[in-house]
Amino acid sequence: GSRSRRSAEPSLAGSPAGVRSSEPAREGRSSARSAAPCAYDPFVSAALAAFLRTAGIRDERVLAAVAQLPRDRFVPDALRGEAEADRPLPIGCGQTISQPYVAAYMTERLRLAGVERVLEIGTGSGYQTALLALLAEEVFSIEIVRELAERAREILLGRLGLANVRLRIGDGALGWPEE
């Protein structure tokens, strides 16, 4: 269909001035590095995308999605200053948000053309879901932890207005049979 993937621009977030490294650079994968309102600084996510390009991510659509997505929306307030770091961060309930390189690498490997319907098992923070939503026709995401699912729903459908995301609380082992 021709429906819009985004019904609203991100209106909240951003504080780090650039990409930070949490570990020494390695060949092929050098390192770089939610609810309180503040101004979203698009240069922060653009710096993260630029880092990912130097780290080996080549898909321009993936890099553009990273550049427009405020990762700090998906982490607890206390960790917002570390949101652009290239490392996983705790999001509560014993779970983490994947490091940006891993999220971009996994997304790049899907080779999405924009017409796909994607099933994601484990919504978590919703960051990977949002990346997928910017690149695919429709995303169906299942999260078993109610607290995480509710937080992700608020971010994805509320704050970011991603109209092509469908969320469900449940066991992902069962898939989404009706879709």
JSON list of C-alpha atoms in Angstrom, two decimals:
[
{"chain": "A", "resi": 1, "resn": "GLY", "atom": "CA", "xyz": [0.00, 0.00, 0.00]},
{"chain": "A", "resi": 2, "resn": "SER", "atom": "CA", "xyz": [0.92, 3.61, -0.17]},
{"chain": "A", "resi": 3, "resn": "ARG", "atom": "CA", "xyz": [0.19, 4.50, 3.42]},
{"chain": "A", "resi": 4, "resn": "SER", "atom": "CA", "xyz": [2.65, 6.65, 5.28]},
{"chain": "A", "resi": 5, "resn": "ARG", "atom": "CA", "xyz": [5.15, 4.89, 7.49]},
{"chain": "A", "resi": 6, "resn": "ARG", "atom": "CA", "xyz": [5.57, 7.90, 9.74]},
{"chain": "A", "resi": 7, "resn": "SER", "atom": "CA", "xyz": [2.69, 10.04, 10.85]},
{"chain": "A", "resi": 8, "resn": "ALA", "atom": "CA", "xyz": [4.83, 12.37, 12.96]},
{"chain": "A", "resi": 9, "resn": "GLU", "atom": "CA", "xyz": [8.42, 13.51, 13.21]},
{"chain": "A", "resi": 10, "resn": "PRO", "atom": "CA", "xyz": [10.31, 12.77, 16.41]},
{"chain": "A", "resi": 11, "resn": "SER", "atom": "CA", "xyz": [9.64, 15.66, 18.74]},
{"chain": "A", "resi": 12, "resn": "LEU", "atom": "CA", "xyz": [11.61, 14.64, 21.82]},
{"chain": "A", "resi": 13, "resn": "ALA", "atom": "CA", "xyz": [15.19, 13.63, 22.71]},
{"chain": "A", "resi": 14, "resn": "GLY", "atom": "CA", "xyz": [18.90, 14.07, 22.12]},
{"chain": "A", "resi": 15, "resn": "SER", "atom": "CA", "xyz": [21.64, 15.28, 24.33]},
{"chain": "A", "resi": 16, "resn": "PRO", "atom": "CA", "xyz": [25.00, 13.76, 23.46]},
{"chain": "A", "resi": 17, "resn": "ALA", "atom": "CA", "xyz": [27.09, 15.94, 21.18]},
{"chain": "A", "resi": 18, "resn": "GLY", "atom": "CA", "xyz": [28.72, 13.09, 19.31]},
{"chain": "A", "resi": 19, "resn": "VAL", "atom": "CA", "xyz": [29.60, 9.45, 19.15]},
{"chain": "A", "resi": 20, "resn": "ARG", "atom": "CA", "xyz": [31.61, 8.03, 22.02]},
{"chain": "A", "resi": 21, "resn": "SER", "atom": "CA", "xyz": [33.76, 4.94, 22.09]},
{"chain": "A", "resi": 22, "resn": "SER", "atom": "CA", "xyz": [33.45, 2.40, 24.87]},
{"chain": "A", "resi": 23, "resn": "GLU", "atom": "CA", "xyz": [36.21, 0.09, 23.69]},
{"chain": "A", "resi": 24, "resn": "PRO", "atom": "CA", "xyz": [39.30, 0.23, 21.48]},
{"chain": "A", "resi": 25, "resn": "ALA", "atom": "CA", "xyz": [38.83, 0.17, 17.71]},
{"chain": "A", "resi": 26, "resn": "ARG", "atom": "CA", "xyz": [38.97, -3.22, 16.01]},
{"chain": "A", "resi": 27, "resn": "GLU", "atom": "CA", "xyz": [39.47, -3.98, 12.33]},
{"chain": "A", "resi": 28, "resn": "GLY", "atom": "CA", "xyz": [36.12, -4.10, 10.55]},
{"chain": "A", "resi": 29, "resn": "ARG", "atom": "CA", "xyz": [34.13, -3.05, 13.60]},
{"chain": "A", "resi": 30, "resn": "SER", "atom": "CA", "xyz": [35.57, -0.01, 15.27]},
{"chain": "A", "resi": 31, "resn": "SER", "atom": "CA", "xyz": [33.60, 1.16, 18.27]},
{"chain": "A", "resi": 32, "resn": "ALA", "atom": "CA", "xyz": [31.71, 4.33, 18.89]},
{"chain": "A", "resi": 33, "resn": "ARG", "atom": "CA", "xyz": [29.48, 4.74, 21.04]},
{"chain": "A", "resi": 34, "resn": "SER", "atom": "CA", "xyz": [12.81, 7.67, 27.93]},
{"chain": "A", "resi": 35, "resn": "ALA", "atom": "CA", "xyz": [10.46, 10.01, 28.50]},
{"chain": "A", "resi": 36, "resn": "ALA", "atom": "CA", "xyz": [11.69, 13.43, 29.65]},
{"chain": "A", "resi": 37, "resn": "PRO", "atom": "CA", "xyz": [11.05, 16.10, 27.01]},
{"chain": "A", "resi": 38, "resn": "CYS", "atom": "CA", "xyz": [13.91, 18.05, 25.46]},
{"chain": "A", "resi": 39, "resn": "ALA", "atom": "CA", "xyz": [14.82, 19.10, 21.94]},
{"chain": "A", "resi": 40, "resn": "TYR", "atom": "CA", "xyz": [15.81, 16.32, 19.54]},
{"chain": "A", "resi": 41, "resn": "ASP", "atom": "CA", "xyz": [19.25, 16.97, 18.06]},
{"chain": "A", "resi": 42, "resn": "PRO", "atom": "CA", "xyz": [19.38, 15.26, 14.65]},
{"chain": "A", "resi": 43, "resn": "PHE", "atom": "CA", "xyz": [23.16, 15.70, 14.50]},
{"chain": "A", "resi": 44, "resn": "VAL", "atom": "CA", "xyz": [23.57, 13.10, 17.24]},
{"chain": "A", "resi": 45, "resn": "SER", "atom": "CA", "xyz": [21.91, 10.30, 15.24]},
{"chain": "A", "resi": 46, "resn": "ALA", "atom": "CA", "xyz": [23.62, 11.55, 12.07]},
{"chain": "A", "resi": 47, "resn": "ALA", "atom": "CA", "xyz": [26.98, 11.20, 13.85]},
{"chain": "A", "resi": 48, "resn": "LEU", "atom": "CA", "xyz": [26.03, 7.65, 14.85]},
{"chain": "A", "resi": 49, "resn": "ALA", "atom": "CA", "xyz": [25.14, 6.83, 11.23]},
{"chain": "A", "resi": 50, "resn": "ALA", "atom": "CA", "xyz": [28.47, 8.29, 10.07]},
{"chain": "A", "resi": 51, "resn": "PHE", "atom": "CA", "xyz": [30.28, 6.11, 12.60]},
{"chain": "A", "resi": 52, "resn": "LEU", "atom": "CA", "xyz": [28.39, 3.03, 11.39]},
{"chain": "A", "resi": 53, "resn": "ARG", "atom": "CA", "xyz": [29.44, 3.81, 7.82]},
{"chain": "A", "resi": 54, "resn": "THR", "atom": "CA", "xyz": [33.11, 3.78, 8.90]},
{"chain": "A", "resi": 55, "resn": "ALA", "atom": "CA", "xyz": [32.46, 0.55, 10.83]},
{"chain": "A", "resi": 56, "resn": "GLY", "atom": "CA", "xyz": [31.33, -1.22, 7.66]},
{"chain": "A", "resi": 57, "resn": "ILE", "atom": "CA", "xyz": [27.59, -0.63, 7.26]},
{"chain": "A", "resi": 58, "resn": "ARG", "atom": "CA", "xyz": [27.06, 0.13, 3.57]},
{"chain": "A", "resi": 59, "resn": "ASP", "atom": "CA", "xyz": [23.28, 0.12, 3.00]},
{"chain": "A", "resi": 60, "resn": "GLU", "atom": "CA", "xyz": [22.37, 3.79, 2.57]},
{"chain": "A", "resi": 61, "resn": "ARG", "atom": "CA", "xyz": [18.73, 3.15, 3.53]},
{"chain": "A", "resi": 62, "resn": "VAL", "atom": "CA", "xyz": [19.83, 1.60, 6.83]},
{"chain": "A", "resi": 63, "resn": "LEU", "atom": "CA", "xyz": [22.21, 4.48, 7.51]},
{"chain": "A", "resi": 64, "resn": "ALA", "atom": "CA", "xyz": [19.46, 7.02, 6.71]},
{"chain": "A", "resi": 65, "resn": "ALA", "atom": "CA", "xyz": [17.06, 5.23, 9.10]},
{"chain": "A", "resi": 66, "resn": "VAL", "atom": "CA", "xyz": [19.67, 5.31, 11.89]},
{"chain": "A", "resi": 67, "resn": "ALA", "atom": "CA", "xyz": [20.32, 8.99, 11.19]},
{"chain": "A", "resi": 68, "resn": "GLN", "atom": "CA", "xyz": [16.67, 9.92, 11.60]},
{"chain": "A", "resi": 69, "resn": "LEU", "atom": "CA", "xyz": [15.90, 7.72, 14.61]},
{"chain": "A", "resi": 70, "resn": "PRO", "atom": "CA", "xyz": [16.55, 9.20, 18.09]},
{"chain": "A", "resi": 71, "resn": "ARG", "atom": "CA", "xyz": [18.00, 6.17, 19.94]},
{"chain": "A", "resi": 72, "resn": "ASP", "atom": "CA", "xyz": [17.86, 8.04, 23.23]},
{"chain": "A", "resi": 73, "resn": "ARG", "atom": "CA", "xyz": [14.06, 7.65, 23.15]},
{"chain": "A", "resi": 74, "resn": "PHE", "atom": "CA", "xyz": [14.48, 3.92, 23.71]},
{"chain": "A", "resi": 75, "resn": "VAL", "atom": "CA", "xyz": [16.65, 3.91, 26.85]},
{"chain": "A", "resi": 76, "resn": "PRO", "atom": "CA", "xyz": [15.89, 4.88, 30.46]},
{"chain": "A", "resi": 77, "resn": "ASP", "atom": "CA", "xyz": [16.29, 8.58, 31.29]},
{"chain": "A", "resi": 78, "resn": "ALA", "atom": "CA", "xyz": [19.39, 7.90, 33.39]},
{"chain": "A", "resi": 79, "resn": "LEU", "atom": "CA", "xyz": [21.16, 6.43, 30.33]},
{"chain": "A", "resi": 80, "resn": "ARG", "atom": "CA", "xyz": [20.12, 8.97, 27.71]},
{"chain": "A", "resi": 81, "resn": "GLY", "atom": "CA", "xyz": [23.63, 10.47, 27.63]},
{"chain": "A", "resi": 82, "resn": "GLU", "atom": "CA", "xyz": [24.98, 7.05, 26.63]},
{"chain": "A", "resi": 83, "resn": "ALA", "atom": "CA", "xyz": [22.32, 6.26, 24.02]},
{"chain": "A", "resi": 84, "resn": "GLU", "atom": "CA", "xyz": [24.58, 6.81, 21.03]},
{"chain": "A", "resi": 85, "resn": "ALA", "atom": "CA", "xyz": [27.39, 4.65, 22.44]},
{"chain": "A", "resi": 86, "resn": "ASP", "atom": "CA", "xyz": [28.11, 1.53, 20.39]},
{"chain": "A", "resi": 87, "resn": "ARG", "atom": "CA", "xyz": [27.30, -0.88, 23.18]},
{"chain": "A", "resi": 88, "resn": "PRO", "atom": "CA", "xyz": [24.19, -2.53, 24.59]},
{"chain": "A", "resi": 89, "resn": "LEU", "atom": "CA", "xyz": [22.45, -0.68, 27.40]},
{"chain": "A", "resi": 90, "resn": "PRO", "atom": "CA", "xyz": [20.05, -2.02, 30.04]},
{"chain": "A", "resi": 91, "resn": "ILE", "atom": "CA", "xyz": [16.38, -1.18, 29.43]},
{"chain": "A", "resi": 92, "resn": "GLY", "atom": "CA", "xyz": [14.93, -2.91, 32.49]},
{"chain": "A", "resi": 93, "resn": "CYS", "atom": "CA", "xyz": [13.32, -6.31, 33.07]},
{"chain": "A", "resi": 94, "resn": "GLY", "atom": "CA", "xyz": [16.73, -7.95, 32.61]},
{"chain": "A", "resi": 95, "resn": "GLN", "atom": "CA", "xyz": [16.88, -6.90, 28.94]},
{"chain": "A", "resi": 96, "resn": "THR", "atom": "CA", "xyz": [19.15, -4.65, 26.87]},
{"chain": "A", "resi": 97, "resn": "ILE", "atom": "CA", "xyz": [18.91, -2.53, 23.76]},
{"chain": "A", "resi": 98, "resn": "SER", "atom": "CA", "xyz": [21.36, -3.91, 21.19]},
{"chain": "A", "resi": 99, "resn": "GLN", "atom": "CA", "xyz": [24.43, -1.90, 20.33]},
{"chain": "A", "resi": 100, "resn": "PRO", "atom": "CA", "xyz": [23.84, 0.27, 17.25]},
{"chain": "A", "resi": 101, "resn": "TYR", "atom": "CA", "xyz": [26.32, -1.66, 15.09]},
{"chain": "A", "resi": 102, "resn": "VAL", "atom": "CA", "xyz": [24.51, -4.95, 15.77]},
{"chain": "A", "resi": 103, "resn": "ALA", "atom": "CA", "xyz": [21.08, -3.43, 15.07]},
{"chain": "A", "resi": 104, "resn": "ALA", "atom": "CA", "xyz": [22.32, -1.86, 11.81]},
{"chain": "A", "resi": 105, "resn": "TYR", "atom": "CA", "xyz": [24.18, -5.02, 10.75]},
{"chain": "A", "resi": 106, "resn": "MET", "atom": "CA", "xyz": [21.15, -7.26, 11.32]},
{"chain": "A", "resi": 107, "resn": "THR", "atom": "CA", "xyz": [18.92, -4.80, 9.48]},
{"chain": "A", "resi": 108, "resn": "GLU", "atom": "CA", "xyz": [21.36, -4.48, 6.58]},
{"chain": "A", "resi": 109, "resn": "ARG", "atom": "CA", "xyz": [21.50, -8.27, 6.19]},
{"chain": "A", "resi": 110, "resn": "LEU", "atom": "CA", "xyz": [17.74, -8.36, 5.62]},
{"chain": "A", "resi": 111, "resn": "ARG", "atom": "CA", "xyz": [18.20, -6.36, 2.38]},
{"chain": "A", "resi": 112, "resn": "LEU", "atom": "CA", "xyz": [14.80, -4.74, 2.77]},
{"chain": "A", "resi": 113, "resn": "ALA", "atom": "CA", "xyz": [13.39, -3.08, -0.34]},
{"chain": "A", "resi": 114, "resn": "GLY", "atom": "CA", "xyz": [10.42, -1.42, 1.36]},
{"chain": "A", "resi": 115, "resn": "VAL", "atom": "CA", "xyz": [7.67, -3.83, 0.34]},
{"chain": "A", "resi": 116, "resn": "GLU", "atom": "CA", "xyz": [8.19, -6.50, 3.01]},
{"chain": "A", "resi": 117, "resn": "ARG", "atom": "CA", "xyz": [6.03, -7.53, 5.93]},
{"chain": "A", "resi": 118, "resn": "VAL", "atom": "CA", "xyz": [8.45, -8.31, 8.77]},
{"chain": "A", "resi": 119, "resn": "LEU", "atom": "CA", "xyz": [7.83, -10.44, 11.86]},
{"chain": "A", "resi": 120, "resn": "GLU", "atom": "CA", "xyz": [10.03, -9.48, 14.81]},
{"chain": "A", "resi": 121, "resn": "ILE", "atom": "CA", "xyz": [10.16, -11.70, 17.88]},
{"chain": "A", "resi": 122, "resn": "GLY", "atom": "CA", "xyz": [11.14, -9.68, 20.95]},
{"chain": "A", "resi": 123, "resn": "THR", "atom": "CA", "xyz": [10.24, -6.01, 20.65]},
{"chain": "A", "resi": 124, "resn": "GLY", "atom": "CA", "xyz": [12.35, -5.05, 23.66]},
{"chain": "A", "resi": 125, "resn": "SER", "atom": "CA", "xyz": [12.92, -1.30, 23.68]},
{"chain": "A", "resi": 126, "resn": "GLY", "atom": "CA", "xyz": [11.40, -0.93, 20.20]},
{"chain": "A", "resi": 127, "resn": "TYR", "atom": "CA", "xyz": [14.56, 0.50, 18.58]},
{"chain": "A", "resi": 128, "resn": "GLN", "atom": "CA", "xyz": [15.03, -2.38, 16.12]},
{"chain": "A", "resi": 129, "resn": "THR", "atom": "CA", "xyz": [11.27, -2.30, 15.47]},
{"chain": "A", "resi": 130, "resn": "ALA", "atom": "CA", "xyz": [11.50, 1.39, 14.55]},
{"chain": "A", "resi": 131, "resn": "LEU", "atom": "CA", "xyz": [14.45, 0.77, 12.20]},
{"chain": "A", "resi": 132, "resn": "LEU", "atom": "CA", "xyz": [12.47, -1.98, 10.49]},
{"chain": "A", "resi": 133, "resn": "ALA", "atom": "CA", "xyz": [9.39, 0.25, 10.27]},
{"chain": "A", "resi": 134, "resn": "LEU", "atom": "CA", "xyz": [11.37, 2.90, 8.42]},
{"chain": "A", "resi": 135, "resn": "LEU", "atom": "CA", "xyz": [12.53, 0.32, 5.88]},
{"chain": "A", "resi": 136, "resn": "ALA", "atom": "CA", "xyz": [9.66, -2.17, 5.39]},
{"chain": "A", "resi": 137, "resn": "GLU", "atom": "CA", "xyz": [6.00, -1.93, 4.44]},
{"chain": "A", "resi": 138, "resn": "GLU", "atom": "CA", "xyz": [4.75, -3.35, 7.73]},
{"chain": "A", "resi": 139, "resn": "VAL", "atom": "CA", "xyz": [6.26, -4.69, 10.96]},
{"chain": "A", "resi": 140, "resn": "PHE", "atom": "CA", "xyz": [4.59, -7.17, 13.31]},
{"chain": "A", "resi": 141, "resn": "SER", "atom": "CA", "xyz": [6.44, -7.32, 16.63]},
{"chain": "A", "resi": 142, "resn": "ILE", "atom": "CA", "xyz": [5.77, -9.56, 19.62]},
{"chain": "A", "resi": 143, "resn": "GLU", "atom": "CA", "xyz": [7.10, -8.97, 23.14]},
{"chain": "A", "resi": 144, "resn": "ILE", "atom": "CA", "xyz": [6.52, -11.37, 26.02]},
{"chain": "A", "resi": 145, "resn": "VAL", "atom": "CA", "xyz": [7.38, -8.86, 28.79]},
{"chain": "A", "resi": 146, "resn": "ARG", "atom": "CA", "xyz": [4.31, -6.66, 29.27]},
{"chain": "A", "resi": 147, "resn": "GLU", "atom": "CA", "xyz": [6.22, -3.70, 30.76]},
{"chain": "A", "resi": 148, "resn": "LEU", "atom": "CA", "xyz": [8.60, -3.56, 27.79]},
{"chain": "A", "resi": 149, "resn": "ALA", "atom": "CA", "xyz": [5.75, -3.98, 25.29]},
{"chain": "A", "resi": 150, "resn": "GLU", "atom": "CA", "xyz": [3.80, -1.12, 26.83]},
{"chain": "A", "resi": 151, "resn": "ARG", "atom": "CA", "xyz": [6.84, 1.18, 26.85]},
{"chain": "A", "resi": 152, "resn": "ALA", "atom": "CA", "xyz": [7.65, 0.29, 23.24]},
{"chain": "A", "resi": 153, "resn": "ARG", "atom": "CA", "xyz": [4.03, 0.91, 22.21]},
{"chain": "A", "resi": 154, "resn": "GLU", "atom": "CA", "xyz": [4.13, 4.41, 23.72]},
{"chain": "A", "resi": 155, "resn": "ILE", "atom": "CA", "xyz": [7.34, 5.24, 21.86]},
{"chain": "A", "resi": 156, "resn": "LEU", "atom": "CA", "xyz": [6.61, 3.60, 18.51]},
{"chain": "A", "resi": 157, "resn": "LEU", "atom": "CA", "xyz": [2.95, 4.46, 18.10]},
{"chain": "A", "resi": 158, "resn": "GLY", "atom": "CA", "xyz": [2.72, 7.47, 20.40]},
{"chain": "A", "resi": 159, "resn": "ARG", "atom": "CA", "xyz": [5.84, 9.60, 20.23]},
{"chain": "A", "resi": 160, "resn": "LEU", "atom": "CA", "xyz": [7.18, 8.48, 16.85]},
{"chain": "A", "resi": 161, "resn": "GLY", "atom": "CA", "xyz": [3.81, 7.87, 15.21]},
{"chain": "A", "resi": 162, "resn": "LEU", "atom": "CA", "xyz": [4.95, 4.82, 13.24]},
{"chain": "A", "resi": 163, "resn": "ALA", "atom": "CA", "xyz": [1.68, 3.82, 11.56]},
{"chain": "A", "resi": 164, "resn": "ASN", "atom": "CA", "xyz": [3.04, 0.62, 9.98]},
{"chain": "A", "resi": 165, "resn": "VAL", "atom": "CA", "xyz": [3.89, -1.11, 13.29]},
{"chain": "A", "resi": 166, "resn": "ARG", "atom": "CA", "xyz": [1.62, -3.74, 14.87]},
{"chain": "A", "resi": 167, "resn": "LEU", "atom": "CA", "xyz": [2.49, -4.81, 18.42]},
{"chain": "A", "resi": 168, "resn": "ARG", "atom": "CA", "xyz": [1.38, -7.79, 20.43]},
{"chain": "A", "resi": 169, "resn": "ILE", "atom": "CA", "xyz": [2.13, -8.99, 23.95]},
{"chain": "A", "resi": 170, "resn": "GLY", "atom": "CA", "xyz": [2.72, -12.71, 23.95]},
{"chain": "A", "resi": 171, "resn": "ASP", "atom": "CA", "xyz": [4.98, -15.66, 23.27]},
{"chain": "A", "resi": 172, "resn": "GLY", "atom": "CA", "xyz": [6.79, -15.15, 19.99]},
{"chain": "A", "resi": 173, "resn": "ALA", "atom": "CA", "xyz": [7.28, -18.90, 19.60]},
{"chain": "A", "resi": 174, "resn": "LEU", "atom": "CA", "xyz": [3.68, -18.98, 18.40]},
{"chain": "A", "resi": 175, "resn": "GLY", "atom": "CA", "xyz": [4.34, -16.39, 15.71]},
{"chain": "A", "resi": 176, "resn": "TRP", "atom": "CA", "xyz": [1.47, -14.25, 14.42]},
{"chain": "A", "resi": 177, "resn": "PRO", "atom": "CA", "xyz": [-0.60, -16.90, 12.63]},
{"chain": "A", "resi": 178, "resn": "GLU", "atom": "CA", "xyz": [-3.34, -14.64, 11.25]},
{"chain": "A", "resi": 179, "resn": "GLU", "atom": "CA", "xyz": [-0.75, -12.51, 9.45]}
]
